[in-house]
Amino acid sequence: MALDLGPLDGHVGYLLRRAQLAVFADIGAGLAAHAMSPADYAVLTVIDSNPGAGPSQVAETLGIQKTNFVPLIRRMEARGLVLRTPSARDRRSVDLTLTEDGKTFLATLHAMAQAHVDRVRDHLGPAEYEALLAPLQRLARLTRPA
Amino acid sequence: MALDLGPLDGHVGYLLRRAQLAVFADIGAGLAAHAMSPADYAVLTVIDSNPGAGPSQVAETLGIQKTNFVPLIRRMEARGLVLRTPSARDRRSVDLTLTEDGKTFLATLHAMAQAHVDRVRDHLGPAEYEALLAPLQRLARLTRPA
DNA sequence: CATTATTGGTTATTTGATATAACTATTTTC
DNA sequence: GAAAATAGTTATATCAAATAACCAATAATG
């Protein structure tokens, strides 16, 4: 049924896109069961690793535009997962931290995500999986977020 | 300036997304100079490799929904790159082929895309680049387009 | 130190990609 | 020959991401 992809099936860009969609379909479904998007999950993770950081820093780190970050972080706050407290140093700024609930919740998300990652590694085999990570990291670092 | 990504920076899904965005930013800019999207380019490529195939087949092959395929293929037709001729076998169906202009144009796009791919390979080095392709292909084939 | 430029956060709005529902004409299946 | 499936289409909804403009506070500068 499927046609020949032609030159496309050796094309890094195309393969990256398809691989990303396949992996996200898998992980995304698990996150969706907890009413979370991949972006939501990434934000919680970064806040957990950098407690007290501000919205701009978190957004820039993840390549999210700060203007699009606002509704996302407000959702997390409304769900009681994130605390937005006025910064002591800079009166313009806001310190982001996870609540206790946020930390607990994130732990279960990490466990779930790890299960999905394990499935990917099992599918590829450990060697190919390891061989995949290094080049991906190199490419990922090319991104120059605004 | 950038914060710690925490567990994220070893996460396949996250790395795939960032790597894909980085590569697409590069290739996408080149395509955009010709008023083409990555999807446009993919469609022309598949039609070139499968002359006479119908919209549904091409769309399914690329994981594009057939309903979203319509405006795309109409743009290509309007630009004189693609020919939509009524199918002989099935009166519901349409045969897609590239025009001569379409073939010429696609050749220049291929050349440009190859230059971008070369830059990616140079950035990673040949060994890592090769090591990247195989697992990506395996993952990409997981996609089960409607 | 007074003015200017920059930064952190925000709102409102637009664009673009993708998904859903519904319909017609034809072909296939039973 | 009736019912089900398929090819193509239209119209519409949804959702992520980009753009423009703004305020308050801080940093830079002359």
Tab-separated table of C-alpha atoms (C1' of nucleotides) in Angstrom:
chain	number	residue	atom	x	y	z
A	1	MET	CA	0.000	0.000	0.000
A	2	ALA	CA	2.776	2.378	0.921
A	3	LEU	CA	4.715	3.878	-1.957
A	4	ASP	CA	8.414	4.282	-2.457
A	5	LEU	CA	9.830	7.151	-0.417
A	6	GLY	CA	12.615	7.650	-2.933
A	7	PRO	CA	15.592	9.703	-1.760
A	8	LEU	CA	13.540	10.645	1.293
A	9	ASP	CA	14.162	7.410	3.123
A	10	GLY	CA	17.850	8.192	3.568
A	11	HIS	CA	17.286	11.840	4.374
A	12	VAL	CA	18.287	12.845	7.919
A	13	GLY	CA	15.700	15.577	8.184
A	14	TYR	CA	12.839	13.402	7.062
A	15	LEU	CA	13.923	10.455	9.216
A	16	LEU	CA	14.265	12.720	12.232
A	17	ARG	CA	10.762	13.995	11.758
A	18	ARG	CA	9.215	10.567	11.355
A	19	ALA	CA	11.190	9.100	14.237
A	20	GLN	CA	10.216	12.002	16.441
A	21	LEU	CA	6.541	11.603	15.590
A	22	ALA	CA	6.681	7.871	16.287
A	23	VAL	CA	8.354	8.315	19.664
A	24	PHE	CA	6.097	11.199	20.633
A	25	ALA	CA	2.989	9.235	19.723
A	26	ASP	CA	4.138	6.674	22.240
A	27	ILE	CA	5.250	8.928	25.065
A	28	GLY	CA	2.635	11.557	24.318
A	29	ALA	CA	-0.180	9.089	24.870
A	30	GLY	CA	1.127	8.271	28.322
A	31	LEU	CA	1.451	11.927	29.229
A	32	ALA	CA	-1.981	12.731	27.823
A	33	ALA	CA	-3.457	10.204	30.236
A	34	HIS	CA	-2.296	12.619	32.938
A	35	ALA	CA	-3.529	15.667	30.999
A	36	MET	CA	0.059	16.669	30.272
A	37	SER	CA	1.761	17.626	27.029
A	38	PRO	CA	5.421	16.892	26.305
A	39	ALA	CA	6.077	20.604	26.792
A	40	ASP	CA	4.370	20.571	30.188
A	41	TYR	CA	6.514	17.642	31.235
A	42	ALA	CA	9.685	19.338	30.039
A	43	VAL	CA	8.846	22.505	31.948
A	44	LEU	CA	8.250	20.698	35.224
A	45	THR	CA	11.499	18.805	34.761
A	46	VAL	CA	13.553	21.930	34.180
A	47	ILE	CA	11.988	23.742	37.129
A	48	ASP	CA	12.754	20.746	39.311
A	49	SER	CA	16.391	20.835	38.224
A	50	ASN	CA	16.611	24.630	38.613
A	51	PRO	CA	14.400	25.702	41.489
A	52	GLY	CA	13.946	29.452	41.677
A	53	ALA	CA	14.619	30.110	38.011
A	54	GLY	CA	12.369	32.570	36.216
A	55	PRO	CA	9.957	32.040	33.340
A	56	SER	CA	12.272	33.618	30.769
A	57	GLN	CA	15.155	31.346	31.685
A	58	VAL	CA	13.061	28.214	31.666
A	59	ALA	CA	11.408	29.152	28.396
A	60	GLU	CA	14.712	29.970	26.726
A	61	THR	CA	16.287	26.745	27.940
A	62	LEU	CA	13.533	24.735	26.307
A	63	GLY	CA	13.330	26.824	23.157
A	64	ILE	CA	9.827	27.949	24.055
A	65	GLN	CA	8.928	31.539	23.363
A	66	LYS	CA	8.315	33.350	26.616
A	67	THR	CA	4.997	34.662	25.341
A	68	ASN	CA	3.790	31.103	24.793
A	69	PHE	CA	5.153	30.114	28.153
A	70	VAL	CA	2.641	32.189	30.085
A	71	PRO	CA	-0.525	30.124	29.590
A	72	LEU	CA	1.444	26.919	30.107
A	73	ILE	CA	2.900	27.938	33.459
A	74	ARG	CA	-0.457	29.308	34.562
A	75	ARG	CA	-2.023	25.939	33.916
A	76	MET	CA	0.666	24.280	36.009
A	77	GLU	CA	0.096	26.799	38.766
A	78	ALA	CA	-3.667	26.333	38.628
A	79	ARG	CA	-3.141	22.583	39.008
A	80	GLY	CA	-1.115	23.195	42.131
A	81	LEU	CA	2.080	21.795	40.630
A	82	VAL	CA	4.114	25.008	40.423
A	83	LEU	CA	4.569	27.980	42.720
A	84	ARG	CA	5.084	31.475	41.312
A	85	THR	CA	6.592	33.688	44.009
A	86	PRO	CA	7.861	37.272	43.533
A	87	SER	CA	11.629	37.277	43.305
A	88	ALA	CA	13.622	38.845	46.145
A	89	ARG	CA	16.492	40.119	43.997
A	90	ASP	CA	14.547	41.524	41.072
A	91	ARG	CA	11.114	42.976	41.629
A	92	ARG	CA	10.165	42.377	37.993
A	93	SER	CA	10.871	38.712	38.236
A	94	VAL	CA	9.174	35.583	39.481
A	95	ASP	CA	10.724	32.523	41.104
A	96	LEU	CA	9.392	29.203	39.886
A	97	THR	CA	9.452	26.146	42.116
A	98	LEU	CA	7.613	22.851	42.258
A	99	THR	CA	5.126	22.301	45.037
A	100	GLU	CA	5.318	19.047	46.988
A	101	ASP	CA	2.442	17.794	44.867
A	102	GLY	CA	4.372	18.877	41.799
A	103	LYS	CA	7.414	16.894	42.847
A	104	THR	CA	5.399	13.777	43.597
A	105	PHE	CA	3.523	14.066	40.337
A	106	LEU	CA	6.724	14.620	38.366
A	107	ALA	CA	8.231	11.507	39.925
A	108	THR	CA	5.397	9.384	38.567
A	109	LEU	CA	5.784	11.041	35.175
A	110	HIS	CA	9.503	10.277	35.177
A	111	ALA	CA	8.773	6.639	35.958
A	112	MET	CA	6.305	6.459	33.126
A	113	ALA	CA	8.618	8.221	30.703
A	114	GLN	CA	11.407	5.850	31.646
A	115	ALA	CA	9.201	2.893	30.819
A	116	HIS	CA	8.581	4.348	27.378
A	117	VAL	CA	12.272	5.044	26.849
A	118	ASP	CA	13.008	1.461	27.828
A	119	ARG	CA	10.612	0.266	25.169
A	120	VAL	CA	12.449	2.347	22.596
A	121	ARG	CA	15.791	0.960	23.744
A	122	ASP	CA	14.459	-2.575	23.628
A	123	HIS	CA	13.167	-1.996	20.141
A	124	LEU	CA	16.538	-0.781	18.897
A	125	GLY	CA	18.788	-2.913	21.050
A	126	PRO	CA	21.247	-1.379	23.512
A	127	ALA	CA	24.059	-0.835	21.013
A	128	GLU	CA	22.039	1.016	18.414
A	129	TYR	CA	20.291	2.930	21.143
A	130	GLU	CA	23.576	4.173	22.563
A	131	ALA	CA	24.855	4.960	19.080
A	132	LEU	CA	21.791	7.113	18.572
A	133	LEU	CA	22.086	9.349	21.615
A	134	ALA	CA	25.449	10.999	20.983
A	135	PRO	CA	24.712	12.370	17.497
A	136	LEU	CA	21.267	13.471	18.634
A	137	GLN	CA	22.787	15.486	21.454
A	138	ARG	CA	25.217	17.109	19.077
A	139	LEU	CA	22.427	18.052	16.711
A	140	ALA	CA	20.123	19.194	19.492
A	141	ARG	CA	22.739	21.652	20.689
A	142	LEU	CA	22.666	23.379	17.319
A	143	THR	CA	19.389	24.965	18.267
A	144	ARG	CA	19.937	28.601	19.048
A	145	PRO	CA	16.833	29.591	21.015
A	146	ALA	CA	16.094	33.333	20.855
B	1	MET	CA	22.278	31.713	30.579
B	2	ALA	CA	20.811	28.350	29.746
B	3	LEU	CA	19.693	26.241	32.679
B	4	ASP	CA	20.275	22.598	33.431
B	5	LEU	CA	18.054	20.324	31.373
B	6	GLY	CA	18.159	17.668	34.061
B	7	PRO	CA	17.040	14.185	32.994
B	8	LEU	CA	15.806	15.708	29.763
B	9	ASP	CA	19.212	15.891	28.145
B	10	GLY	CA	19.478	12.115	27.947
B	11	HIS	CA	15.895	11.625	26.891
B	12	VAL	CA	15.430	10.194	23.386
B	13	GLY	CA	12.138	11.905	22.801
B	14	TYR	CA	13.363	15.300	23.825
B	15	LEU	CA	16.619	14.963	21.900
B	16	LEU	CA	14.756	13.849	18.808
B	17	ARG	CA	12.528	16.889	18.968
B	18	ARG	CA	15.384	19.342	19.430
B	19	ALA	CA	17.536	17.682	16.775
B	20	GLN	CA	14.635	17.706	14.369
B	21	LEU	CA	13.952	21.382	14.978
B	22	ALA	CA	17.622	22.249	14.489
B	23	VAL	CA	17.884	20.349	11.214
B	24	PHE	CA	14.563	21.664	9.942
B	25	ALA	CA	15.530	25.228	10.732
B	26	ASP	CA	18.492	24.726	8.462
B	27	ILE	CA	16.834	22.898	5.591
B	28	GLY	CA	13.560	24.734	6.009
B	29	ALA	CA	15.211	28.082	5.391
B	30	GLY	CA	16.604	26.852	2.097
B	31	LEU	CA	13.239	25.510	1.009
B	32	ALA	CA	11.442	28.643	2.129
B	33	ALA	CA	13.649	30.641	-0.252
B	34	HIS	CA	11.835	28.726	-2.992
B	35	ALA	CA	8.442	29.159	-1.313
B	36	MET	CA	8.395	25.486	-0.397
B	37	SER	CA	7.686	23.750	2.877
B	38	PRO	CA	9.330	20.474	3.911
B	39	ALA	CA	5.970	18.794	3.263
B	40	ASP	CA	5.814	20.270	-0.244
B	41	TYR	CA	9.272	18.960	-0.951
B	42	ALA	CA	8.412	15.509	0.354
B	43	VAL	CA	5.288	15.342	-1.789
B	44	LEU	CA	7.119	16.248	-4.984
B	45	THR	CA	9.777	13.683	-4.180
B	46	VAL	CA	7.287	10.869	-3.643
B	47	ILE	CA	5.356	11.731	-6.789
B	48	ASP	CA	8.609	11.707	-8.733
B	49	SER	CA	9.418	8.224	-7.405
B	50	ASN	CA	5.871	6.968	-7.988
B	51	PRO	CA	4.459	8.646	-11.076
B	52	GLY	CA	0.756	8.039	-11.520
B	53	ALA	CA	0.029	7.403	-7.860
B	54	GLY	CA	-3.083	8.985	-6.393
B	55	PRO	CA	-3.450	11.581	-3.672
B	56	SER	CA	-4.528	9.066	-1.031
B	57	GLN	CA	-1.499	6.870	-1.603
B	58	VAL	CA	0.951	9.749	-1.549
B	59	ALA	CA	-0.658	11.250	1.534
B	60	GLU	CA	-0.678	7.932	3.383
B	61	THR	CA	2.934	7.245	2.491
B	62	LEU	CA	3.986	10.531	4.026
B	63	GLY	CA	1.683	10.312	7.019
B	64	ILE	CA	-0.275	13.317	5.812
B	65	GLN	CA	-4.023	13.235	6.223
B	66	LYS	CA	-5.671	13.132	2.819
B	67	THR	CA	-7.923	16.016	3.768
B	68	ASN	CA	-4.897	18.190	4.443
B	69	PHE	CA	-3.315	16.995	1.261
B	70	VAL	CA	-5.841	18.734	-0.958
B	71	PRO	CA	-4.748	22.379	-0.555
B	72	LEU	CA	-1.102	21.341	-0.737
B	73	ILE	CA	-1.419	19.492	-4.033
B	74	ARG	CA	-3.570	22.275	-5.454
B	75	ARG	CA	-0.804	24.747	-4.728
B	76	MET	CA	1.678	22.516	-6.504
B	77	GLU	CA	-0.690	22.225	-9.435
B	78	ALA	CA	-1.254	25.969	-9.531
B	79	ARG	CA	2.496	26.488	-9.663
B	80	GLY	CA	2.709	24.215	-12.659
B	81	LEU	CA	4.791	21.603	-10.863
B	82	VAL	CA	2.260	18.774	-10.707
B	83	LEU	CA	-0.297	17.399	-13.139
B	84	ARG	CA	-3.620	16.015	-11.909
B	85	THR	CA	-5.129	13.829	-14.628
B	86	PRO	CA	-8.260	11.676	-14.267
B	87	SER	CA	-7.282	8.044	-13.791
B	88	ALA	CA	-8.050	5.589	-16.590
B	89	ARG	CA	-8.703	2.607	-14.320
B	90	ASP	CA	-10.792	4.260	-11.635
B	91	ARG	CA	-13.042	7.143	-12.464
B	92	ARG	CA	-12.971	8.363	-8.860
B	93	SER	CA	-9.250	8.640	-8.856
B	94	VAL	CA	-6.595	11.049	-10.049
B	95	ASP	CA	-3.110	10.320	-11.358
B	96	LEU	CA	-0.382	12.579	-10.056
B	97	THR	CA	2.741	13.244	-12.080
B	98	LEU	CA	5.404	15.909	-12.147
B	99	THR	CA	5.481	18.303	-15.059
B	100	GLU	CA	8.799	18.915	-16.801
B	101	ASP	CA	9.055	22.134	-14.801
B	102	GLY	CA	8.316	20.149	-11.692
B	103	LYS	CA	11.134	17.703	-12.419
B	104	THR	CA	13.627	20.455	-13.108
B	105	PHE	CA	12.595	22.344	-10.013
B	106	LEU	CA	12.770	19.233	-7.862
B	107	ALA	CA	16.294	18.552	-9.121
B	108	THR	CA	17.456	21.929	-7.858
B	109	LEU	CA	15.702	21.281	-4.539
B	110	HIS	CA	17.459	17.927	-4.246
B	111	ALA	CA	20.813	19.577	-4.862
B	112	MET	CA	20.107	22.150	-2.204
B	113	ALA	CA	18.865	19.565	0.278
B	114	GLN	CA	21.965	17.490	-0.347
B	115	ALA	CA	24.154	20.466	0.498
B	116	HIS	CA	22.330	20.825	3.792
B	117	VAL	CA	22.628	17.121	4.532
B	118	ASP	CA	26.345	17.352	3.803
B	119	ARG	CA	26.647	20.105	6.362
B	120	VAL	CA	24.964	17.909	8.937
B	121	ARG	CA	27.295	15.022	8.102
B	122	ASP	CA	30.313	17.294	8.316
B	123	HIS	CA	29.152	18.544	11.679
B	124	LEU	CA	28.819	15.021	13.078
B	125	GLY	CA	31.622	13.344	11.212
B	126	PRO	CA	30.995	10.432	8.828
B	127	ALA	CA	31.058	7.709	11.489
B	128	GLU	CA	28.541	9.277	13.828
B	129	TYR	CA	26.415	10.291	10.897
B	130	GLU	CA	26.235	6.726	9.642
B	131	ALA	CA	25.570	5.459	13.156
B	132	LEU	CA	22.634	7.838	13.335
B	133	LEU	CA	20.782	6.770	10.204
B	134	ALA	CA	20.069	3.119	10.967
B	135	PRO	CA	18.300	3.635	14.313
B	136	LEU	CA	16.392	6.581	12.894
B	137	GLN	CA	15.079	4.416	10.085
B	138	ARG	CA	13.996	1.759	12.524
B	139	LEU	CA	12.163	4.314	14.636
B	140	ALA	CA	10.643	6.069	11.648
B	141	ARG	CA	9.068	2.816	10.480
B	142	LEU	CA	7.140	2.615	13.735
B	143	THR	CA	4.818	5.311	12.473
B	144	ARG	CA	1.504	3.824	11.547
B	145	PRO	CA	-0.073	6.418	9.292
B	146	ALA	CA	-3.890	6.227	9.175
C	1	DC	C1'	22.554	61.485	38.384
C	2	DA	C1'	19.261	61.880	34.696
C	3	DT	C1'	18.229	59.914	30.558
C	4	DT	C1'	18.216	56.000	27.596
C	5	DA	C1'	18.319	51.276	26.632
C	6	DT	C1'	17.431	46.685	28.132
C	7	DT	C1'	15.128	43.054	30.539
C	8	DG	C1'	11.251	40.207	32.819
C	9	DG	C1'	6.670	39.412	32.467
C	10	DT	C1'	2.419	39.957	30.351
C	11	DT	C1'	-1.791	40.591	26.956
C	12	DA	C1'	-3.932	40.241	22.633
C	13	DT	C1'	-3.850	38.617	18.157
C	14	DT	C1'	-2.306	36.045	13.979
C	15	DT	C1'	-0.635	32.357	11.485
C	16	DG	C1'	0.020	27.672	10.286
C	17	DA	C1'	-0.235	22.848	10.806
C	18	DT	C1'	-3.073	19.147	11.905
C	19	DA	C1'	-7.545	16.831	13.154
C	20	DT	C1'	-12.759	15.980	12.669
C	21	DA	C1'	-17.236	15.616	10.350
C	22	DA	C1'	-19.769	15.184	6.602
C	23	DC	C1'	-20.741	14.558	1.632
C	24	DT	C1'	-20.600	12.759	-3.552
C	25	DA	C1'	-19.331	9.583	-6.964
C	26	DT	C1'	-17.586	5.391	-7.941
C	27	DT	C1'	-16.107	0.714	-7.158
C	28	DT	C1'	-16.124	-3.655	-4.541
C	29	DT	C1'	-18.232	-7.180	-1.760
C	30	DC	C1'	-21.737	-10.497	-0.518
D	1	DG	C1'	-28.632	-5.549	-6.789
D	2	DA	C1'	-28.163	-3.789	-2.053
D	3	DA	C1'	-24.685	-2.708	1.280
D	4	DA	C1'	-20.160	-1.532	2.382
D	5	DA	C1'	-15.876	0.445	1.305
D	6	DT	C1'	-12.868	3.742	-1.200
D	7	DA	C1'	-11.132	8.210	-3.709
D	8	DG	C1'	-11.542	12.786	-3.522
D	9	DT	C1'	-13.358	16.766	-1.706
D	10	DT	C1'	-15.389	20.772	1.375
D	11	DA	C1'	-15.916	23.078	5.515
D	12	DT	C1'	-14.628	23.625	10.057
D	13	DA	C1'	-12.373	23.044	14.611
D	14	DT	C1'	-8.286	22.710	17.334
D	15	DC	C1'	-3.834	23.624	18.930
D	16	DA	C1'	1.033	24.958	18.669
D	17	DA	C1'	3.958	28.617	17.557
D	18	DA	C1'	5.007	33.454	15.946
D	19	DT	C1'	4.280	38.726	16.096
D	20	DA	C1'	3.326	43.167	18.055
D	21	DA	C1'	2.719	46.008	21.659
D	22	DC	C1'	2.890	47.257	26.494
D	23	DC	C1'	4.315	48.145	31.670
D	24	DA	C1'	7.384	48.071	35.457
D	25	DA	C1'	11.899	47.618	36.961
D	26	DT	C1'	16.729	47.426	36.372
D	27	DA	C1'	21.169	48.382	33.982
D	28	DA	C1'	23.990	51.214	31.069
D	29	DT	C1'	25.610	55.802	29.367
D	30	DG	C1'	27.177	60.203	28.872
